[in-house]
Tab-separated table of C-alpha atoms in Angstrom:
chain	number	residue	atom	x	y	z
Q	137	MET	CA	116.880	116.859	140.900
Q	138	LYS	CA	116.142	113.178	140.417
Q	139	LEU	CA	112.405	114.079	140.799
Q	140	ASN	CA	112.747	116.775	138.074
Q	141	GLY	CA	114.359	114.183	135.678
Q	142	PHE	CA	111.611	111.788	136.314
Q	143	LEU	CA	108.955	114.457	135.583
Q	144	LYS	CA	110.637	115.599	132.412
Q	145	LYS	CA	111.073	112.114	130.935
Q	146	TYR	CA	107.559	110.880	132.075
Q	147	ARG	CA	105.655	114.215	131.219
Q	148	ALA	CA	103.875	112.865	128.276
Q	149	THR	CA	103.207	109.582	129.953
Q	150	LEU	CA	101.472	111.502	132.922
Q	151	VAL	CA	99.517	113.665	130.538
Q	152	VAL	CA	98.277	110.346	128.668
Q	153	ALA	CA	97.549	108.839	132.150
Q	154	VAL	CA	95.491	111.613	133.107
Q	155	ILE	CA	93.489	111.448	129.825
Q	156	PHE	CA	93.078	107.674	130.213
Q	157	VAL	CA	91.666	108.112	133.806
Q	158	GLY	CA	89.485	110.859	132.650
Q	159	PHE	CA	88.278	108.424	129.935
Q	160	LEU	CA	87.549	105.679	132.505
Q	161	VAL	CA	85.515	108.052	134.440
Q	162	LEU	CA	83.628	109.855	131.681
Q	163	SER	CA	82.808	106.618	129.764
Q	164	PRO	CA	81.916	103.998	132.499
Q	165	SER	CA	80.293	101.774	129.739
Q	166	LYS	CA	83.714	101.298	128.072
Q	167	ALA	CA	85.915	101.550	131.066
Q	168	ALA	CA	86.083	97.671	131.639
Q	169	ARG	CA	87.239	96.891	128.155
Q	170	ALA	CA	89.887	99.550	128.563
Q	171	GLU	CA	90.838	98.283	131.910
Q	172	LYS	CA	91.205	94.608	130.803
Q	173	SER	CA	93.207	95.467	127.651
Q	174	LEU	CA	95.520	97.497	129.923
Q	175	VAL	CA	96.104	94.762	132.248
Q	176	ASP	CA	96.663	92.197	129.457
Q	177	GLN	CA	99.228	94.297	127.727
Q	178	LEU	CA	101.040	95.026	130.924
Q	179	LYS	CA	101.108	91.358	131.786
Q	180	THR	CA	102.742	90.461	128.274
Q	181	MET	CA	105.165	93.128	128.821
Q	182	LEU	CA	106.299	91.861	132.357
Q	183	LEU	CA	106.697	88.370	130.864
Q	184	VAL	CA	108.573	89.136	127.814
Q	185	MET	CA	110.556	92.361	128.091
Q	186	PRO	CA	113.103	91.303	130.726
Q	187	PRO	CA	114.704	88.354	128.716
Q	188	ILE	CA	114.509	90.534	125.560
Q	189	PHE	CA	116.434	93.313	127.137
Q	190	VAL	CA	119.001	91.120	128.525
Q	191	LEU	CA	119.588	89.777	125.096
Q	192	LEU	CA	119.983	93.214	123.747
Q	193	GLY	CA	122.641	94.053	126.397
Q	194	LEU	CA	124.702	90.959	125.834
Q	195	LEU	CA	124.570	91.674	121.930
Q	196	ASP	CA	125.631	95.235	122.551
Q	197	VAL	CA	128.838	94.298	124.731
Q	198	TRP	CA	129.859	91.317	122.920
Q	199	VAL	CA	129.665	92.367	119.229
Q	200	PRO	CA	132.490	94.948	118.407
Q	201	ARG	CA	131.449	97.337	116.024
Q	202	GLU	CA	134.774	98.408	114.850
Q	203	THR	CA	136.112	94.942	113.927
Q	204	LEU	CA	132.921	94.394	112.033
Q	205	ILE	CA	133.534	97.592	110.093
Q	206	ARG	CA	136.771	96.656	108.798
Q	207	TYR	CA	135.399	93.608	106.880
Q	208	MET	CA	132.781	95.521	104.714
Q	209	GLY	CA	134.856	97.407	102.448
Q	210	LYS	CA	134.751	97.326	98.761
Q	211	GLY	CA	135.659	94.078	97.379
Q	212	SER	CA	134.496	92.171	100.456
Q	213	GLY	CA	132.346	90.599	98.137
Q	214	LEU	CA	129.871	88.041	99.467
Q	215	LYS	CA	131.444	88.236	102.946
Q	216	GLY	CA	130.816	91.995	103.201
Q	217	THR	CA	127.323	91.556	102.264
Q	218	ALA	CA	126.745	88.741	104.589
Q	219	LEU	CA	128.198	91.019	107.424
Q	220	GLY	CA	125.842	93.619	106.490
Q	221	ILE	CA	123.011	91.486	107.142
Q	222	VAL	CA	124.466	90.159	110.455
Q	223	LEU	CA	125.224	93.494	111.666
Q	224	GLY	CA	121.920	94.820	110.955
Q	225	ALA	CA	120.401	91.845	112.309
Q	226	VAL	CA	122.231	91.807	115.694
Q	227	ALA	CA	121.655	95.533	116.136
Q	228	ALA	CA	119.196	97.100	118.605
Q	229	GLY	CA	117.180	100.108	118.535
Q	230	PRO	CA	114.887	101.910	115.925
Q	231	LEU	CA	115.844	102.452	112.299
Q	232	TYR	CA	116.945	105.929	112.665
Q	233	GLY	CA	119.523	104.546	114.839
Q	234	ALA	CA	120.825	102.755	111.758
Q	235	PHE	CA	121.556	105.897	109.899
Q	236	PRO	CA	124.624	107.234	111.831
Q	237	VAL	CA	126.016	103.736	111.849
Q	238	ALA	CA	125.575	103.720	108.075
Q	239	ALA	CA	127.423	106.837	107.726
Q	240	VAL	CA	130.354	105.406	109.788
Q	241	LEU	CA	130.372	102.533	107.510
Q	242	MET	CA	130.344	104.547	104.403
Q	243	ASP	CA	133.008	106.812	105.634
Q	244	LYS	CA	135.180	103.728	106.477
Q	245	GLY	CA	134.664	102.612	102.881
Q	246	ALA	CA	131.942	100.015	102.892
Q	247	SER	CA	130.169	99.438	99.574
Q	248	PHE	CA	126.990	101.204	99.133
Q	249	MET	CA	125.220	97.957	98.381
Q	250	ASN	CA	126.403	96.587	101.697
Q	251	VAL	CA	125.318	99.686	103.586
Q	252	LEU	CA	121.934	99.463	101.803
Q	253	VAL	CA	121.679	95.756	102.930
Q	254	PHE	CA	122.769	96.709	106.324
Q	255	ILE	CA	119.878	99.336	106.557
Q	256	GLY	CA	117.370	96.715	105.351
Q	257	ALA	CA	118.609	94.190	107.933
Q	258	TRP	CA	118.371	96.733	110.712
Q	259	SER	CA	114.937	97.821	109.628
Q	260	THR	CA	113.263	94.388	109.745
Q	261	LEU	CA	115.689	91.431	110.565
Q	262	LYS	CA	116.661	92.287	114.155
Q	263	ILE	CA	117.128	88.883	115.958
Q	264	PRO	CA	115.922	90.199	119.404
Q	265	MET	CA	112.858	91.652	117.408
Q	266	PHE	CA	112.256	88.502	115.632
Q	267	LEU	CA	112.200	86.509	118.993
Q	268	PHE	CA	109.676	89.162	120.363
Q	269	GLU	CA	107.503	88.917	117.158
Q	270	ILE	CA	107.379	85.007	117.424
Q	271	GLN	CA	106.270	85.458	120.898
Q	272	SER	CA	103.526	88.157	120.324
Q	273	LEU	CA	102.365	87.344	116.726
Q	274	GLY	CA	103.182	83.532	116.537
Q	275	ALA	CA	106.090	81.698	114.934
Q	276	ARG	CA	104.179	81.167	111.604
Q	277	PHE	CA	103.718	85.002	111.153
Q	278	ALA	CA	107.388	85.936	112.181
Q	279	VAL	CA	109.035	83.168	110.267
Q	280	ALA	CA	106.880	83.991	107.126
Q	281	ARG	CA	107.840	87.640	107.421
Q	282	PHE	CA	111.402	86.923	107.970
Q	283	LEU	CA	111.449	84.614	104.679
Q	284	ILE	CA	110.035	87.279	102.527
Q	285	ASP	CA	112.095	90.065	104.074
Q	286	VAL	CA	115.501	88.537	103.103
Q	287	PRO	CA	114.910	88.721	99.319
Q	288	GLY	CA	113.123	91.949	99.813
Q	289	ILE	CA	115.933	93.706	101.418
Q	290	PHE	CA	118.188	92.606	98.638
Q	291	LEU	CA	115.668	93.650	95.840
Q	292	ILE	CA	115.275	97.224	97.429
Q	293	ALA	CA	119.087	97.348	97.742
Q	294	PHE	CA	119.492	96.289	94.096
Q	295	ILE	CA	116.959	98.654	92.618
Q	296	LEU	CA	118.176	101.540	94.615
Q	297	SER	CA	121.841	101.195	93.772
Q	298	LYS	CA	120.810	100.846	89.956
Q	299	VAL	CA	118.486	103.905	90.219
Q	300	LEU	CA	121.072	106.129	91.580
Q	301	THR	CA	123.976	107.288	89.426
Q	302	ALA	CA	127.573	107.321	90.325
Q	303	GLY	CA	127.436	110.893	91.205
Q	304	ASP	CA	124.496	110.571	93.474
Q	305	ILE	CA	126.305	107.892	95.509
Q	306	GLU	CA	129.529	110.017	95.648
Q	307	ARG	CA	127.505	112.908	96.895
Q	308	ILE	CA	126.061	110.640	99.679
Q	309	TYR	CA	129.394	109.483	100.723
Q	310	ALA	CA	130.646	113.105	100.867
Q	311	ALA	CA	127.535	114.177	102.638
Q	312	SER	CA	128.061	111.072	105.388
Q	313	HIS	CA	131.327	112.118	105.965
Q	314	ASN	CA	130.285	115.602	107.053
Q	315	ALA	CA	127.135	114.342	108.801
Q	316	LYS	CA	128.898	111.759	110.946
R	180	MET	CA	106.099	77.189	124.940
R	181	GLU	CA	107.622	80.269	122.957
R	182	ASN	CA	108.191	81.961	126.420
R	183	LEU	CA	110.132	78.933	127.485
R	184	ILE	CA	112.463	78.984	124.320
R	185	LEU	CA	113.029	82.783	124.873
R	186	TYR	CA	113.866	82.388	128.532
R	187	GLY	CA	116.079	79.355	127.732
R	188	VAL	CA	118.075	81.011	124.948
R	189	VAL	CA	118.671	84.163	127.127
R	190	ALA	CA	119.610	81.929	130.251
R	191	ILE	CA	122.188	79.895	128.052
R	192	LEU	CA	123.654	83.109	126.586
R	193	LEU	CA	123.863	84.782	130.019
R	194	ALA	CA	125.547	81.760	131.442
R	195	PHE	CA	128.299	81.641	128.635
R	196	SER	CA	128.819	85.358	129.122
R	197	THR	CA	129.022	85.196	132.823
R	198	GLN	CA	131.575	82.379	132.558
R	199	LYS	CA	133.801	84.393	130.034
R	200	ASP	CA	133.711	87.882	131.662
R	201	LYS	CA	131.854	88.964	134.687
R	202	ALA	CA	132.461	92.457	134.408
R	203	LYS	CA	131.236	92.479	130.604
R	204	THR	CA	128.095	90.553	131.555
R	205	ARG	CA	127.192	93.192	134.452
R	206	LYS	CA	127.785	95.889	131.819
R	207	ALA	CA	125.467	94.135	129.504
R	208	LEU	CA	122.827	93.719	131.987
R	209	MET	CA	123.060	97.342	133.110
R	210	LYS	CA	122.805	98.322	129.330
R	211	GLY	CA	119.691	96.127	128.904
R	212	LEU	CA	118.105	97.515	131.997
R	213	LYS	CA	118.803	101.081	130.823
R	214	ALA	CA	117.194	100.329	127.479
R	215	LEU	CA	114.332	98.999	128.971
R	216	GLU	CA	113.819	101.918	131.402
R	217	GLY	CA	114.481	104.316	128.225
R	218	ILE	CA	111.442	102.783	126.404
R	219	LEU	CA	109.127	102.520	129.416
R	220	PRO	CA	107.683	106.100	129.087
R	221	GLU	CA	106.847	105.383	125.371
R	222	PHE	CA	105.610	101.944	126.062
R	223	LEU	CA	103.105	102.990	128.654
R	224	ILE	CA	101.730	105.770	126.473
R	225	VAL	CA	101.044	103.294	123.640
R	226	VAL	CA	99.672	100.731	126.059
R	227	MET	CA	97.203	103.283	127.373
R	228	ILE	CA	96.286	104.604	123.786
R	229	VAL	CA	95.673	101.117	122.591
R	230	ALA	CA	93.567	100.310	125.466
R	231	VAL	CA	91.407	103.258	124.926
R	232	VAL	CA	91.236	102.631	121.026
R	233	LEU	CA	90.238	99.110	121.663
R	234	ALA	CA	87.630	100.236	124.242
R	235	VAL	CA	86.075	102.715	121.675
R	236	PHE	CA	86.576	100.531	118.437
R	237	ASP	CA	84.774	97.176	119.518
R	238	PRO	CA	85.666	93.993	117.688
R	239	PRO	CA	83.047	94.432	114.841
R	240	THR	CA	84.405	98.036	113.973
R	241	ILE	CA	88.179	96.777	113.990
R	242	ALA	CA	87.014	93.661	111.885
R	243	ARG	CA	85.131	96.044	109.383
R	244	LEU	CA	88.190	98.560	109.007
R	245	ILE	CA	91.109	96.158	108.968
R	246	GLY	CA	89.590	92.694	109.237
R	247	SER	CA	90.204	89.815	107.035
R	248	GLY	CA	87.207	90.831	104.956
R	249	SER	CA	88.386	94.355	104.793
R	250	SER	CA	90.773	93.150	101.804
R	251	TRP	CA	92.782	95.954	99.822
R	252	THR	CA	91.225	98.966	101.688
R	253	GLY	CA	92.188	97.430	104.994
R	254	ILE	CA	95.662	96.379	103.874
R	255	LEU	CA	96.260	100.078	102.495
R	256	ILE	CA	94.912	101.657	105.844
R	257	ALA	CA	97.035	99.421	107.830
R	258	SER	CA	100.374	99.986	105.754
R	259	LEU	CA	99.649	103.805	105.750
R	260	VAL	CA	99.382	103.923	109.496
R	261	GLY	CA	102.512	101.698	109.878
R	262	ALA	CA	104.455	104.110	107.520
R	263	ILE	CA	103.482	107.249	109.397
R	264	THR	CA	103.605	106.137	112.950
R	265	LEU	CA	106.818	105.663	114.792
R	266	ILE	CA	106.473	102.933	117.384
R	267	PRO	CA	109.362	100.604	118.418
R	268	GLY	CA	108.602	96.849	117.806
R	269	PHE	CA	108.633	95.936	121.362
R	270	VAL	CA	105.516	98.124	121.801
R	271	ALA	CA	104.042	97.305	118.435
R	272	PHE	CA	104.136	93.800	118.448
R	273	PRO	CA	101.844	93.265	121.533
R	274	ALA	CA	99.763	96.021	120.196
R	275	ALA	CA	99.424	94.195	116.930
R	276	ALA	CA	98.633	91.050	118.747
R	277	GLU	CA	95.955	92.483	120.842
R	278	LEU	CA	94.351	93.933	117.339
R	279	LEU	CA	94.469	90.428	116.019
R	280	ARG	CA	92.632	89.134	118.911
R	281	ASN	CA	90.098	91.920	118.369
R	282	GLY	CA	89.111	90.951	114.921
R	283	ALA	CA	91.925	92.573	112.750
R	284	GLY	CA	93.228	90.194	109.665
R	285	VAL	CA	96.431	88.692	109.484
R	286	THR	CA	97.301	90.221	106.176
R	287	GLN	CA	96.275	93.608	107.354
R	288	ILE	CA	98.463	93.246	110.592
R	289	ALA	CA	101.511	92.025	108.511
R	290	ALA	CA	101.189	95.052	106.131
R	291	PHE	CA	101.132	97.408	109.432
R	292	VAL	CA	104.061	95.509	111.013
R	293	SER	CA	106.141	95.614	107.882
R	294	SER	CA	105.574	99.230	106.765
R	295	LEU	CA	106.098	100.347	110.391
R	296	MET	CA	109.499	98.588	110.425
R	297	MET	CA	110.714	99.390	107.090
R	298	VAL	CA	109.261	102.793	106.156
R	299	GLY	CA	109.783	105.896	108.216
R	300	VAL	CA	107.995	108.913	107.194
R	301	VAL	CA	108.450	110.779	110.361
R	302	THR	CA	112.090	110.132	110.519
R	303	LEU	CA	112.605	110.843	106.610
R	304	PRO	CA	114.261	114.370	107.392
R	305	LEU	CA	116.948	112.468	109.332
R	306	GLU	CA	117.297	109.811	106.724
R	307	ILE	CA	117.677	112.703	103.979
R	308	ARG	CA	120.446	114.219	106.062
R	309	TYR	CA	122.639	111.040	105.653
R	310	PHE	CA	121.432	109.760	102.193
R	311	GLY	CA	120.098	112.493	100.202
R	312	LYS	CA	116.465	113.189	99.000
R	313	LYS	CA	116.567	110.779	96.271
R	314	ALA	CA	117.991	107.731	97.943
R	315	SER	CA	115.724	108.241	100.925
R	316	VAL	CA	112.446	108.862	99.153
R	317	GLY	CA	113.278	105.984	96.863
R	318	ARG	CA	114.225	103.639	99.768
R	319	ASN	CA	110.891	104.445	101.690
R	320	ALA	CA	108.648	104.072	98.376
R	321	LEU	CA	110.269	100.898	97.545
R	322	ALA	CA	109.948	99.560	101.201
R	323	PHE	CA	106.285	100.674	101.151
R	324	ALA	CA	105.465	98.842	97.972
R	325	PHE	CA	107.355	95.763	99.271
R	326	SER	CA	105.633	95.708	102.690
R	327	ILE	CA	102.287	95.066	101.029
R	328	VAL	CA	103.841	92.168	99.022
R	329	ALA	CA	105.296	90.723	102.312
R	330	ALA	CA	101.983	91.130	104.017
R	331	LEU	CA	100.247	89.214	101.146
R	332	PHE	CA	102.808	86.521	101.561
R	333	VAL	CA	102.521	86.448	105.359
R	334	GLY	CA	98.728	86.290	105.272
R	335	TRP	CA	98.746	83.564	102.559
R	336	MET	CA	101.565	81.513	104.815
R	337	VAL	CA	99.573	81.907	107.992
R	338	ALA	CA	96.324	80.924	106.474
R	339	ARG	CA	97.723	77.724	105.062
């Protein structure tokens, strides 16, 4: 049972591993480079992944979702928008994880602009990711990207909310109520 | 140095959390472990693929395709690849760092990272279900254009 679960989860990984070994055998001239790169990447992973995932767990446990949702309604003004940024920034997981949360936010009456800001922050301002980005690509790279992304998120949210009509937005809210 | 900061910050937070609530902290650690274990298969796949790609494409080839001299073509290639692929940041950042060490340009790598995080072609059907066609396609198009602007800015900042 347990072995079956393992095989199911790692099936694709095992297939790629077989191909990888095949590559090493069939292309001995390139094998050394492939092996070195693999070892380098795994070393980085072993060093960096454990603290990052502890951080993810702590954020997940200590930041109560329901409470934050309450403060993002229409008329929450700057506070709601700031909260959208914070909520997205402390999130964990890939962007598609943000869509169901956004649906909950919309259903509970968060303004569309706040939801768009939240999506933007989730996509690119996540704090654990930011720390990891500093670690892998350097502080200059990560900080520069952070600095340009904040105005970018507002710009994208602003343009989108201007381009969409009131009817469009109404339909999105109705759809998110059903999709939730 | 950066590792030290990371470990330090996490250690302090962990100490606070343990002092406040032991059970919650244990739950957080279990969640972290589960998330790590959950991403492991994907991570290993990408690590192996990147290793083979780097073995086949030697530094001169990488430099020609997305090196600092590849200019607009390289930026466009990099951001298109970022928009289409669906790799979590935990996997993408080390891969991007490895590409940088092998001759890729900073602006090109920034274009890849930005569009990877903000644009999701593969997840578009999912996004459309929640936001409708107009908002989803609009968001992805705007994010794609913006990721190129962001890349130019990052390239400029890092080069300074």
